[in-house]
mmCIF file of C-alpha atoms in Angstrom:
data_model
loop_
_atom_site.group_PDB
_atom_site.id
_atom_site.type_symbol
_atom_site.label_atom_id
_atom_site.label_comp_id
_atom_site.label_asym_id
_atom_site.label_seq_id
_atom_site.Cartn_x
_atom_site.Cartn_y
_atom_site.Cartn_z
ATOM 1 C CA MET A 13 99.085 116.495 123.284
ATOM 2 C CA ALA A 14 99.436 120.663 122.987
ATOM 3 C CA ARG A 15 97.015 122.412 125.300
ATOM 4 C CA PRO A 16 93.598 122.161 125.269
ATOM 5 C CA GLN A 17 92.286 125.522 122.606
ATOM 6 C CA THR A 18 89.118 125.374 121.173
ATOM 7 C CA ASP A 19 89.223 127.223 117.625
ATOM 8 C CA ILE A 20 92.348 125.349 116.227
ATOM 9 C CA ASP A 21 90.297 122.606 117.907
ATOM 10 C CA ALA A 22 87.190 122.559 116.302
ATOM 11 C CA GLY A 23 89.546 123.435 112.669
ATOM 12 C CA ARG A 24 91.186 120.385 113.243
ATOM 13 C CA GLU A 25 87.456 118.748 113.767
ATOM 14 C CA LEU A 26 85.754 119.942 110.619
ATOM 15 C CA LEU A 27 89.348 119.688 108.637
ATOM 16 C CA LEU A 28 89.053 115.182 109.390
ATOM 17 C CA ASN A 29 85.207 115.136 108.404
ATOM 18 C CA GLN A 30 86.796 117.032 105.268
ATOM 19 C CA VAL A 31 89.452 113.849 104.563
ATOM 20 C CA GLU A 32 86.607 111.467 105.687
ATOM 21 C CA GLU A 33 85.159 112.552 102.585
ATOM 22 C CA LEU A 34 87.868 112.393 100.364
ATOM 23 C CA VAL A 35 89.015 109.139 101.645
ATOM 24 C CA ARG A 36 84.938 107.968 100.859
ATOM 25 C CA LYS A 37 85.087 110.251 97.385
ATOM 26 C CA ARG A 38 88.167 109.091 96.648
ATOM 27 C CA GLY A 39 89.200 105.515 98.113
ATOM 28 C CA SER A 40 92.733 105.993 99.924
ATOM 29 C CA ALA A 41 94.695 106.879 97.530
ATOM 30 C CA ASP A 42 97.184 109.685 98.667
ATOM 31 C CA ILE A 43 95.310 112.649 100.656
ATOM 32 C CA ALA A 44 98.337 116.499 99.362
ATOM 33 C CA MET A 45 97.888 118.890 101.542
ATOM 34 C CA ASN A 46 97.120 121.273 98.645
ATOM 35 C CA GLU A 47 93.996 119.825 97.591
ATOM 36 C CA LEU A 48 93.008 119.342 101.528
ATOM 37 C CA ALA A 49 92.671 122.798 101.528
ATOM 38 C CA ALA A 50 91.083 123.257 98.384
ATOM 39 C CA ALA A 51 87.943 121.136 99.340
ATOM 40 C CA ALA A 52 87.654 122.309 103.117
ATOM 41 C CA GLY A 53 87.829 126.331 101.182
ATOM 42 C CA MET A 54 90.347 127.479 102.763
ATOM 43 C CA SER A 55 94.330 128.234 101.823
ATOM 44 C CA PRO A 56 97.446 125.884 102.321
ATOM 45 C CA SER A 57 98.839 128.312 105.100
ATOM 46 C CA ASN A 58 96.053 128.338 106.715
ATOM 47 C CA LEU A 59 95.738 124.873 106.493
ATOM 48 C CA TYR A 60 98.923 124.235 108.229
ATOM 49 C CA ARG A 61 97.416 126.624 110.881
ATOM 50 C CA PHE A 62 95.568 123.707 112.036
ATOM 51 C CA PHE A 63 98.763 120.803 111.016
ATOM 52 C CA GLU A 64 101.943 121.787 110.993
ATOM 53 C CA SER A 65 102.920 118.797 108.529
ATOM 54 C CA LYS A 66 101.122 115.608 106.914
ATOM 55 C CA GLU A 67 102.657 114.260 109.075
ATOM 56 C CA ALA A 68 100.908 115.930 111.936
ATOM 57 C CA LEU A 69 97.504 115.287 109.479
ATOM 58 C CA LEU A 70 98.140 111.433 109.716
ATOM 59 C CA GLU A 71 98.333 111.294 113.361
ATOM 60 C CA ALA A 72 94.950 112.965 113.885
ATOM 61 C CA VAL A 73 93.618 110.888 111.736
ATOM 62 C CA ALA A 74 94.471 107.898 112.929
ATOM 63 C CA GLU A 75 94.101 109.095 116.638
ATOM 64 C CA LYS A 76 90.397 109.293 115.351
ATOM 65 C CA TRP A 77 90.312 105.925 114.514
ATOM 66 C CA PHE A 78 91.476 104.838 116.897
ATOM 67 C CA ALA A 79 89.643 106.720 119.818
ATOM 68 C CA ASP A 80 86.866 104.431 120.771
ATOM 69 C CA LYS A 81 89.843 100.936 121.085
ATOM 70 C CA ILE A 82 91.502 102.630 123.437
ATOM 71 C CA ALA A 83 88.723 103.779 125.456
ATOM 72 C CA ILE A 84 87.847 100.291 125.210
ATOM 73 C CA MET A 85 90.994 98.606 126.572
ATOM 74 C CA GLU A 86 91.716 101.484 129.230
ATOM 75 C CA GLU A 87 88.268 100.288 130.298
ATOM 76 C CA VAL A 88 88.564 96.355 130.263
ATOM 77 C CA THR A 89 92.007 96.533 131.662
ATOM 78 C CA ALA A 90 90.966 98.622 134.831
ATOM 79 C CA SER A 91 88.050 96.816 135.260
ATOM 80 C CA ASP A 92 86.624 94.166 137.546
ATOM 81 C CA LEU A 93 86.280 91.592 136.108
ATOM 82 C CA PRO A 94 87.079 87.609 135.792
ATOM 83 C CA VAL A 95 90.321 87.692 134.150
ATOM 84 C CA ARG A 96 88.515 84.822 131.232
ATOM 85 C CA ASP A 97 86.112 87.801 131.131
ATOM 86 C CA LYS A 98 88.138 90.375 131.369
ATOM 87 C CA LEU A 99 90.492 88.743 127.909
ATOM 88 C CA PHE A 100 87.238 88.391 125.920
ATOM 89 C CA ALA A 101 85.957 92.033 126.355
ATOM 90 C CA PHE A 102 89.471 93.055 125.874
ATOM 91 C CA PHE A 103 88.550 91.479 122.349
ATOM 92 C CA ALA A 104 85.041 90.997 121.689
ATOM 93 C CA ARG A 105 84.717 95.005 122.015
ATOM 94 C CA ARG A 106 86.376 96.414 119.527
ATOM 95 C CA PHE A 107 85.525 93.334 117.587
ATOM 96 C CA VAL A 108 82.448 94.661 117.983
ATOM 97 C CA VAL A 109 82.942 98.309 117.551
ATOM 98 C CA LEU A 110 85.109 97.520 114.237
ATOM 99 C CA ASN A 111 82.439 95.420 112.864
ATOM 100 C CA ALA A 112 80.089 98.492 113.543
ATOM 101 C CA ARG A 113 81.994 100.310 111.685
ATOM 102 C CA PHE A 114 82.887 98.117 108.544
ATOM 103 C CA ASN A 115 79.033 97.340 107.294
ATOM 104 C CA ALA A 116 78.160 100.954 108.002
ATOM 105 C CA ASP A 117 80.312 101.709 104.832
ATOM 106 C CA PRO A 118 81.991 98.404 103.742
ATOM 107 C CA GLU A 119 84.420 100.741 101.030
ATOM 108 C CA LEU A 120 85.562 103.697 103.045
ATOM 109 C CA PHE A 121 86.382 100.942 105.724
ATOM 110 C CA LYS A 122 88.375 99.629 103.246
ATOM 111 C CA SER A 123 90.107 102.306 101.857
ATOM 112 C CA TYR A 124 91.204 103.596 105.563
ATOM 113 C CA CYS A 125 92.705 100.463 106.073
ATOM 114 C CA GLU A 126 94.731 100.780 103.014
ATOM 115 C CA LEU A 127 96.026 104.146 104.102
ATOM 116 C CA GLY A 128 96.510 102.442 107.669
ATOM 117 C CA GLU A 129 98.672 100.289 104.823
ATOM 118 C CA GLN A 130 101.056 102.974 103.528
ATOM 119 C CA TYR A 131 101.191 104.664 106.866
ATOM 120 C CA ILE A 132 102.531 101.820 108.746
ATOM 121 C CA GLU A 133 104.513 103.538 110.568
ATOM 122 C CA VAL A 134 101.684 105.774 112.280
ATOM 123 C CA ILE A 135 99.561 102.703 113.167
ATOM 124 C CA ARG A 136 102.573 101.538 114.960
ATOM 125 C CA GLY A 137 101.992 103.102 118.071
ATOM 126 C CA TYR A 138 99.354 102.001 118.520
ATOM 127 C CA VAL A 139 99.487 98.002 118.007
ATOM 128 C CA ASP A 140 101.879 98.929 120.713
ATOM 129 C CA LEU A 141 100.409 100.216 123.048
ATOM 130 C CA GLY A 142 97.300 97.234 122.724
ATOM 131 C CA ASP A 143 100.156 95.023 123.773
ATOM 132 C CA HIS A 144 100.845 97.021 126.584
ATOM 133 C CA TYR A 145 97.124 96.333 127.798
ATOM 134 C CA LEU A 146 97.120 92.775 126.994
ATOM 135 C CA ALA A 147 100.267 91.772 128.384
ATOM 136 C CA MET A 148 98.469 93.526 132.042
ATOM 137 C CA ILE A 149 95.917 90.895 131.549
ATOM 138 C CA ILE A 150 98.262 87.943 130.432
ATOM 139 C CA ALA A 151 100.037 88.773 133.575
ATOM 140 C CA GLU A 152 96.691 89.223 135.526
ATOM 141 C CA ALA A 153 95.845 85.482 134.396
ATOM 142 C CA MET A 154 99.101 84.094 135.458
ATOM 143 C CA ASP A 155 98.498 85.207 138.492
ATOM 144 C CA GLU A 156 96.032 82.971 139.122
ATOM 145 C CA GLY A 157 97.626 80.075 137.744
ATOM 146 C CA TYR A 158 97.213 79.965 133.753
ATOM 147 C CA PHE A 159 99.272 79.800 130.563
ATOM 148 C CA GLY A 160 101.728 77.116 131.937
ATOM 149 C CA GLU A 161 105.458 78.292 131.953
ATOM 150 C CA LEU A 162 105.338 80.768 129.138
ATOM 151 C CA SER A 163 106.429 83.804 129.671
ATOM 152 C CA ILE A 164 104.613 86.826 128.349
ATOM 153 C CA ASP A 165 105.666 87.822 125.766
ATOM 154 C CA GLU A 166 105.483 84.255 124.463
ATOM 155 C CA ALA A 167 101.610 84.156 125.359
ATOM 156 C CA LEU A 168 101.427 87.491 123.913
ATOM 157 C CA SER A 169 102.648 86.631 120.910
ATOM 158 C CA LEU A 170 100.282 83.628 120.406
ATOM 159 C CA ILE A 171 97.085 85.144 121.841
ATOM 160 C CA ASN A 172 98.026 87.531 118.979
ATOM 161 C CA GLN A 173 97.521 84.836 116.610
ATOM 162 C CA MET A 174 94.705 82.727 117.472
ATOM 163 C CA VAL A 175 92.643 85.882 118.137
ATOM 164 C CA SER A 176 94.186 87.609 115.252
ATOM 165 C CA PRO A 177 91.178 87.135 112.772
ATOM 166 C CA TYR A 178 89.309 88.916 115.288
ATOM 167 C CA CYS A 179 91.724 92.804 115.528
ATOM 168 C CA MET A 180 93.177 92.925 111.645
ATOM 169 C CA PRO A 181 90.712 94.949 109.835
ATOM 170 C CA ASP A 182 91.568 92.899 106.615
ATOM 171 C CA ALA A 183 90.207 89.735 108.527
ATOM 172 C CA LEU A 184 86.735 91.315 108.516
ATOM 173 C CA ILE A 185 86.624 92.316 104.538
ATOM 174 C CA HIS A 186 87.909 88.848 104.014
ATOM 175 C CA ILE A 187 85.851 86.525 105.994
ATOM 176 C CA GLY A 188 83.885 88.503 107.715
ATOM 177 C CA PRO A 189 81.384 86.206 107.763
ATOM 178 C CA LYS A 190 82.585 83.125 109.493
ATOM 179 C CA LEU A 191 83.999 85.648 112.341
ATOM 180 C CA SER A 192 81.374 85.783 115.756
ATOM 181 C CA GLU A 193 81.439 86.430 119.367
ATOM 182 C CA ALA A 194 79.811 82.765 120.039
ATOM 183 C CA LYS A 195 83.204 81.845 117.819
ATOM 184 C CA LEU A 196 85.901 83.933 119.857
ATOM 185 C CA SER A 197 84.078 82.901 123.537
ATOM 186 C CA GLN A 198 85.072 79.928 122.127
ATOM 187 C CA ILE A 199 88.917 80.321 121.116
ATOM 188 C CA ILE A 200 89.236 82.292 125.038
ATOM 189 C CA ASP A 201 87.370 79.783 126.741
ATOM 190 C CA THR A 202 90.387 76.756 124.397
ATOM 191 C CA ILE A 203 93.430 79.292 124.917
ATOM 192 C CA PHE A 204 92.647 79.567 128.576
ATOM 193 C CA ILE A 205 92.334 75.472 128.351
ATOM 194 C CA GLY A 206 94.832 74.857 126.626
ATOM 195 C CA LEU A 207 97.812 77.509 126.305
ATOM 196 C CA GLY A 208 100.953 76.906 127.567
ATOM 197 C CA HIS A 209 99.767 72.939 128.836
ATOM 198 C CA GLY A 210 102.261 71.988 126.611
ATOM 199 C CA TYR A 211 100.324 68.316 124.669
ATOM 200 C CA GLU A 212 104.365 66.634 124.873
ATOM 201 C CA ALA A 213 103.949 66.718 128.790
ATOM 202 C CA LYS A 214 100.262 65.485 128.461
ATOM 203 C CA ALA A 215 101.342 63.065 126.047
ATOM 204 C CA GLN A 216 103.699 61.339 128.850
ATOM 205 C CA THR A 217 100.882 61.436 131.197
ATOM 206 C CA PRO A 218 97.844 60.870 129.518
ATOM 207 C CA HIS A 219 94.796 60.814 132.243
ATOM 208 C CA ILE A 220 93.890 64.410 133.198
ATOM 209 C CA LYS A 221 90.912 64.066 136.207
ATOM 210 C CA ILE A 222 88.568 67.061 137.201
ATOM 211 C CA VAL A 223 89.216 66.508 141.233
ATOM 212 C CA SER A 224 87.234 69.015 142.643
ATOM 213 C CA MET B 2 90.971 68.906 82.579
ATOM 214 C CA ALA B 3 91.720 68.103 79.378
ATOM 215 C CA ARG B 4 93.371 65.199 77.763
ATOM 216 C CA PRO B 5 97.467 65.551 77.638
ATOM 217 C CA GLN B 6 98.441 67.913 74.796
ATOM 218 C CA THR B 7 101.910 67.550 74.531
ATOM 219 C CA ASP B 8 102.280 70.533 72.191
ATOM 220 C CA ILE B 9 99.561 72.566 74.405
ATOM 221 C CA ASP B 10 101.541 71.606 77.606
ATOM 222 C CA ALA B 11 104.130 73.141 76.646
ATOM 223 C CA GLY B 12 103.199 76.016 75.485
ATOM 224 C CA ARG B 13 101.253 77.105 78.175
ATOM 225 C CA GLU B 14 104.037 76.854 80.391
ATOM 226 C CA LEU B 15 105.938 79.005 78.514
ATOM 227 C CA LEU B 16 102.937 81.230 79.023
ATOM 228 C CA LEU B 17 102.324 80.935 82.049
ATOM 229 C CA ASN B 18 106.215 81.761 82.692
ATOM 230 C CA GLN B 19 105.263 84.829 80.321
ATOM 231 C CA VAL B 20 102.161 85.706 83.277
ATOM 232 C CA GLU B 21 105.063 85.268 86.041
ATOM 233 C CA GLU B 22 107.275 88.272 83.902
ATOM 234 C CA LEU B 23 104.830 90.318 83.117
ATOM 235 C CA VAL B 24 103.344 89.963 87.188
ATOM 236 C CA ARG B 25 107.130 90.759 88.108
ATOM 237 C CA LYS B 26 107.334 93.829 85.565
ATOM 238 C CA ARG B 27 103.772 95.665 86.286
ATOM 239 C CA GLY B 28 102.353 94.096 89.538
ATOM 240 C CA SER B 29 99.026 92.799 89.845
ATOM 241 C CA ALA B 30 97.994 95.160 87.502
ATOM 242 C CA ASP B 31 95.320 93.608 85.740
ATOM 243 C CA ILE B 32 96.747 91.607 82.271
ATOM 244 C CA ALA B 33 95.176 91.951 78.966
ATOM 245 C CA MET B 34 95.027 88.752 76.696
ATOM 246 C CA ASN B 35 96.818 91.095 73.667
ATOM 247 C CA GLU B 36 99.291 92.498 75.746
ATOM 248 C CA LEU B 37 100.095 88.989 76.716
ATOM 249 C CA ALA B 38 100.141 87.068 73.306
ATOM 250 C CA ALA B 39 102.193 90.891 72.379
ATOM 251 C CA ALA B 40 104.969 90.214 75.299
ATOM 252 C CA ALA B 41 105.132 85.718 74.557
ATOM 253 C CA GLY B 42 105.144 87.011 70.664
ATOM 254 C CA MET B 43 102.438 85.558 68.448
ATOM 255 C CA SER B 44 98.762 86.868 67.724
ATOM 256 C CA PRO B 45 96.055 87.137 69.696
ATOM 257 C CA SER B 46 94.760 84.312 68.086
ATOM 258 C CA ASN B 47 97.090 81.596 68.376
ATOM 259 C CA LEU B 48 97.442 82.963 72.059
ATOM 260 C CA TYR B 49 93.135 81.534 72.221
ATOM 261 C CA ARG B 50 94.783 78.225 71.579
ATOM 262 C CA PHE B 51 96.966 77.766 74.763
ATOM 263 C CA PHE B 52 94.255 79.640 77.207
ATOM 264 C CA GLU B 53 90.257 79.772 75.330
ATOM 265 C CA SER B 54 89.474 82.500 77.450
ATOM 266 C CA LYS B 55 90.832 85.293 80.338
ATOM 267 C CA GLU B 56 89.327 83.308 82.759
ATOM 268 C CA ALA B 57 91.103 80.088 81.823
ATOM 269 C CA LEU B 58 94.052 81.596 82.204
ATOM 270 C CA LEU B 59 93.470 83.145 85.318
ATOM 271 C CA GLU B 60 92.839 79.224 86.812
ATOM 272 C CA ALA B 61 95.807 78.429 85.114
ATOM 273 C CA VAL B 62 97.932 81.077 86.971
ATOM 274 C CA ALA B 63 95.481 79.578 90.493
ATOM 275 C CA GLU B 64 96.727 75.931 89.219
ATOM 276 C CA LYS B 65 100.489 76.505 88.844
ATOM 277 C CA TRP B 66 100.403 78.524 93.005
ATOM 278 C CA PHE B 67 98.506 75.776 94.829
ATOM 279 C CA ALA B 68 100.067 72.732 93.124
ATOM 280 C CA ASP B 69 102.640 72.055 95.906
ATOM 281 C CA LYS B 70 100.117 73.022 98.417
ATOM 282 C CA ILE B 71 97.101 70.815 97.049
ATOM 283 C CA ALA B 72 100.304 67.884 97.006
ATOM 284 C CA ILE B 73 101.015 68.763 100.300
ATOM 285 C CA MET B 74 97.627 68.548 101.815
ATOM 286 C CA GLU B 75 96.730 65.468 99.848
ATOM 287 C CA GLU B 76 99.920 63.150 101.644
ATOM 288 C CA VAL B 77 99.956 64.331 105.635
ATOM 289 C CA THR B 78 96.387 63.453 105.091
ATOM 290 C CA ALA B 79 97.138 60.010 103.642
ATOM 291 C CA SER B 80 100.098 59.255 106.018
ATOM 292 C CA ASP B 81 99.408 57.578 108.752
ATOM 293 C CA LEU B 82 101.147 60.634 111.249
ATOM 294 C CA PRO B 83 99.789 60.742 114.668
ATOM 295 C CA VAL B 84 96.899 62.998 114.618
ATOM 296 C CA ARG B 85 98.379 66.390 116.404
ATOM 297 C CA ASP B 86 100.985 65.504 114.406
ATOM 298 C CA LYS B 87 99.173 65.492 110.757
ATOM 299 C CA LEU B 88 97.481 68.318 111.788
ATOM 300 C CA PHE B 89 100.280 70.218 112.573
ATOM 301 C CA ALA B 90 102.157 69.578 109.423
ATOM 302 C CA PHE B 91 99.113 69.690 107.497
ATOM 303 C CA PHE B 92 99.671 73.431 108.181
ATOM 304 C CA ALA B 93 103.053 73.818 108.656
ATOM 305 C CA ARG B 94 104.302 72.402 105.575
ATOM 306 C CA ARG B 95 102.293 74.593 104.107
ATOM 307 C CA PHE B 96 103.598 77.875 106.230
ATOM 308 C CA VAL B 97 106.644 76.264 104.813
ATOM 309 C CA VAL B 98 106.342 76.770 101.041
ATOM 310 C CA LEU B 99 104.860 79.925 101.213
ATOM 311 C CA ASN B 100 107.694 81.746 103.354
ATOM 312 C CA ALA B 101 110.068 80.291 101.130
ATOM 313 C CA ARG B 102 107.889 82.004 98.509
ATOM 314 C CA PHE B 103 107.347 84.894 100.225
ATOM 315 C CA ASN B 104 110.990 85.491 100.736
ATOM 316 C CA ALA B 105 112.236 84.212 97.739
ATOM 317 C CA ASP B 106 110.223 87.781 95.640
ATOM 318 C CA PRO B 107 108.278 89.473 98.600
ATOM 319 C CA GLU B 108 107.707 92.173 95.726
ATOM 320 C CA LEU B 109 106.285 89.299 93.039
ATOM 321 C CA PHE B 110 104.329 87.691 95.817
ATOM 322 C CA LYS B 111 102.485 90.741 97.219
ATOM 323 C CA SER B 112 102.111 90.637 93.445
ATOM 324 C CA TYR B 113 100.111 87.942 93.511
ATOM 325 C CA CYS B 114 97.806 87.987 96.456
ATOM 326 C CA GLU B 115 96.386 91.800 94.970
ATOM 327 C CA LEU B 116 95.544 89.236 92.343
ATOM 328 C CA GLY B 117 93.764 87.050 94.247
ATOM 329 C CA GLU B 118 91.883 89.190 96.038
ATOM 330 C CA GLN B 119 91.157 90.774 92.604
ATOM 331 C CA TYR B 120 90.310 86.917 91.065
ATOM 332 C CA ILE B 121 89.065 85.866 94.301
ATOM 333 C CA GLU B 122 86.239 83.542 92.850
ATOM 334 C CA VAL B 123 88.837 80.969 90.864
ATOM 335 C CA ILE B 124 90.351 81.188 95.212
ATOM 336 C CA ARG B 125 87.391 80.099 96.516
ATOM 337 C CA GLY B 126 88.191 75.722 95.142
ATOM 338 C CA TYR B 127 91.411 75.691 96.426
ATOM 339 C CA VAL B 128 90.212 77.344 99.880
ATOM 340 C CA ASP B 129 86.892 74.728 100.075
ATOM 341 C CA LEU B 130 89.619 71.730 99.018
ATOM 342 C CA GLY B 131 91.978 73.074 102.138
ATOM 343 C CA ASP B 132 88.455 72.657 104.075
ATOM 344 C CA HIS B 133 87.956 69.088 102.552
ATOM 345 C CA TYR B 134 90.943 68.048 104.023
ATOM 346 C CA LEU B 135 90.924 69.627 106.821
ATOM 347 C CA ALA B 136 87.555 68.322 108.042
ATOM 348 C CA MET B 137 89.031 64.830 107.385
ATOM 349 C CA ILE B 138 92.002 65.044 110.300
ATOM 350 C CA ILE B 139 89.709 66.988 112.464
ATOM 351 C CA ALA B 140 87.153 63.574 112.032
ATOM 352 C CA GLU B 141 89.617 61.038 112.540
ATOM 353 C CA ALA B 142 90.748 63.006 116.033
ATOM 354 C CA MET B 143 87.046 62.799 117.251
ATOM 355 C CA ASP B 144 87.490 59.261 116.206
ATOM 356 C CA GLU B 145 90.399 59.738 119.384
ATOM 357 C CA GLY B 146 87.988 62.185 121.714
ATOM 358 C CA TYR B 147 89.419 65.212 120.735
ATOM 359 C CA PHE B 148 87.324 68.984 120.386
ATOM 360 C CA GLY B 149 84.120 67.665 122.890
ATOM 361 C CA GLU B 150 80.897 67.587 121.728
ATOM 362 C CA LEU B 151 82.001 70.354 119.101
ATOM 363 C CA SER B 152 80.571 69.464 114.828
ATOM 364 C CA ILE B 153 83.180 69.057 112.549
ATOM 365 C CA ASP B 154 81.996 71.623 110.429
ATOM 366 C CA GLU B 155 82.308 74.258 114.276
ATOM 367 C CA ALA B 156 85.881 72.553 114.937
ATOM 368 C CA LEU B 157 87.273 72.872 111.233
ATOM 369 C CA SER B 158 86.334 77.029 111.215
ATOM 370 C CA LEU B 159 87.657 77.445 114.818
ATOM 371 C CA ILE B 160 90.808 75.980 114.171
ATOM 372 C CA ASN B 161 90.820 78.056 110.398
ATOM 373 C CA GLN B 162 90.786 80.877 112.454
ATOM 374 C CA MET B 163 93.190 80.804 115.251
ATOM 375 C CA VAL B 164 96.148 79.549 113.048
ATOM 376 C CA SER B 165 95.033 81.689 110.150
ATOM 377 C CA PRO B 166 98.206 83.620 110.558
ATOM 378 C CA TYR B 167 99.682 80.315 109.185
ATOM 379 C CA CYS B 168 97.503 80.131 106.016
ATOM 380 C CA MET B 169 96.827 84.052 105.127
ATOM 381 C CA PRO B 170 99.665 85.069 102.915
ATOM 382 C CA ASP B 171 98.932 88.689 103.477
ATOM 383 C CA ALA B 172 99.493 87.806 107.291
ATOM 384 C CA LEU B 173 103.380 86.921 106.091
ATOM 385 C CA ILE B 174 103.530 90.657 104.828
ATOM 386 C CA HIS B 175 102.366 92.063 107.587
ATOM 387 C CA ILE B 176 103.709 90.047 110.763
ATOM 388 C CA GLY B 177 105.969 87.533 108.854
ATOM 389 C CA PRO B 178 108.477 87.693 111.123
ATOM 390 C CA LYS B 179 106.572 86.841 114.533
ATOM 391 C CA LEU B 180 105.424 84.004 112.713
ATOM 392 C CA SER B 181 107.256 80.370 112.968
ATOM 393 C CA GLU B 182 107.000 77.119 113.106
ATOM 394 C CA ALA B 183 108.119 76.467 116.719
ATOM 395 C CA LYS B 184 105.037 79.101 118.157
ATOM 396 C CA LEU B 185 102.111 76.748 115.078
ATOM 397 C CA SER B 186 103.826 73.743 116.844
ATOM 398 C CA GLN B 187 101.999 75.063 120.650
ATOM 399 C CA ILE B 188 99.110 76.271 119.223
ATOM 400 C CA ILE B 189 98.508 73.016 117.666
ATOM 401 C CA ASP B 190 99.288 71.421 121.289
ATOM 402 C CA THR B 191 96.905 74.505 122.578
ATOM 403 C CA ILE B 192 93.887 73.199 120.599
ATOM 404 C CA PHE B 193 94.277 69.738 121.563
ATOM 405 C CA ILE B 194 94.303 70.614 124.449
ATOM 406 C CA GLY B 195 91.871 73.034 124.906
ATOM 407 C CA LEU B 196 88.981 72.715 122.036
ATOM 408 C CA GLY B 197 85.896 71.990 122.220
ATOM 409 C CA HIS B 198 86.550 71.764 126.660
ATOM 410 C CA GLY B 199 84.049 74.344 127.538
ATOM 411 C CA TYR B 200 86.023 77.072 130.296
ATOM 412 C CA GLU B 201 81.931 77.186 132.142
ATOM 413 C CA ALA B 202 82.890 73.383 132.380
ATOM 414 C CA LYS B 203 85.976 73.983 134.006
ATOM 415 C CA ALA B 204 85.027 76.888 136.092
ATOM 416 C CA GLN B 205 82.026 74.780 138.072
ATOM 417 C CA THR B 206 85.490 72.313 138.754
ATOM 418 C CA PRO B 207 88.418 74.377 138.921
ATOM 419 C CA HIS B 208 90.839 72.130 140.136
ATOM 420 C CA ILE B 209 91.978 69.929 137.187
ATOM 421 C CA LYS B 210 94.922 68.089 138.001
ATOM 422 C CA ILE B 211 97.268 65.208 136.463
ATOM 423 C CA VAL B 212 96.661 62.225 138.547
ATOM 424 C CA SER B 213 99.410 60.438 136.490
#
């Protein structure tokens, strides 16, 4: 990120709010720089002082969308929660934020999701960052003996798939009322107890007993 | 379903192929009955002999899309596979079909998904039917002692969520290359070992050992 430039930063913030107004009014239809300049009452060349390209604008929109989620991931990963609770919080706290944003304005939320699909390359860095933090939590769980013989990458992929309705904004739109923190908690429990413990092995040695 | 009427059935099949051609050409944009009649070289009033309304047409499109999946669900549910393999086959065989259809023509697949979103009420009956068959497999698993104290509905909701990337056509579009039968199999194992076995109980008695 460039060094702080108060005027520029304030102008960017105003323009990002203007983008949100445009998305709210028109949905996810492509936003032209000229149009944004007109909506903000400035000349196109002035607009380029704040965002040097449409890519820079879209990256700023994504940065704003993901800021609170990144803060949550950093905070949870650095916390001293027990690892099971850490994995739960990692997904649950972001789910709560996403859910609140969906409920505040479902149409706007859908439009942002569609925008994200159109500019998937802008999103990808944030998905990778999420995987980076998740891998840290998985490594911690493995140090405590969880997930059997799976590699970090294998566990990461399987966990991402099993909790995907709680991460995918699309899922909120389609099955929102079926999602809950209580169910997510049960899924996390299932992952900690079952993941990487091969049903085959269990089938061969069927007697599992709690010994202390 | 009405009693078989060979001519009518043959005409419907031709018209459904015509619908597919239209979807392939134009994407999911709404298909008017007039337009379908023109594409099929028949008068609108003749078209209504085959499909009495646009709803009837859309239901026939959905019936065609879901036919092979319903056959799989019926076959797997009625089979004498061990219950773990039954649950795996229930999802895996449909995933294979869905994946083949996606790979055959990704754009057409996306258009059908968008159509499905536009006419979600047409889809809902098929989702409910899937839940009906899944509930039968879950009941069988519970008879064998799986899933702890969960109710059938609770287990059904949690299982649907944990395997959702393998059921949701959208997921194929977004994360297709990350999905595999091998991973689905590991998720099914995780469900059979972990679901309904409350981490809390385990946390109080942390030493679980395979004793035979």
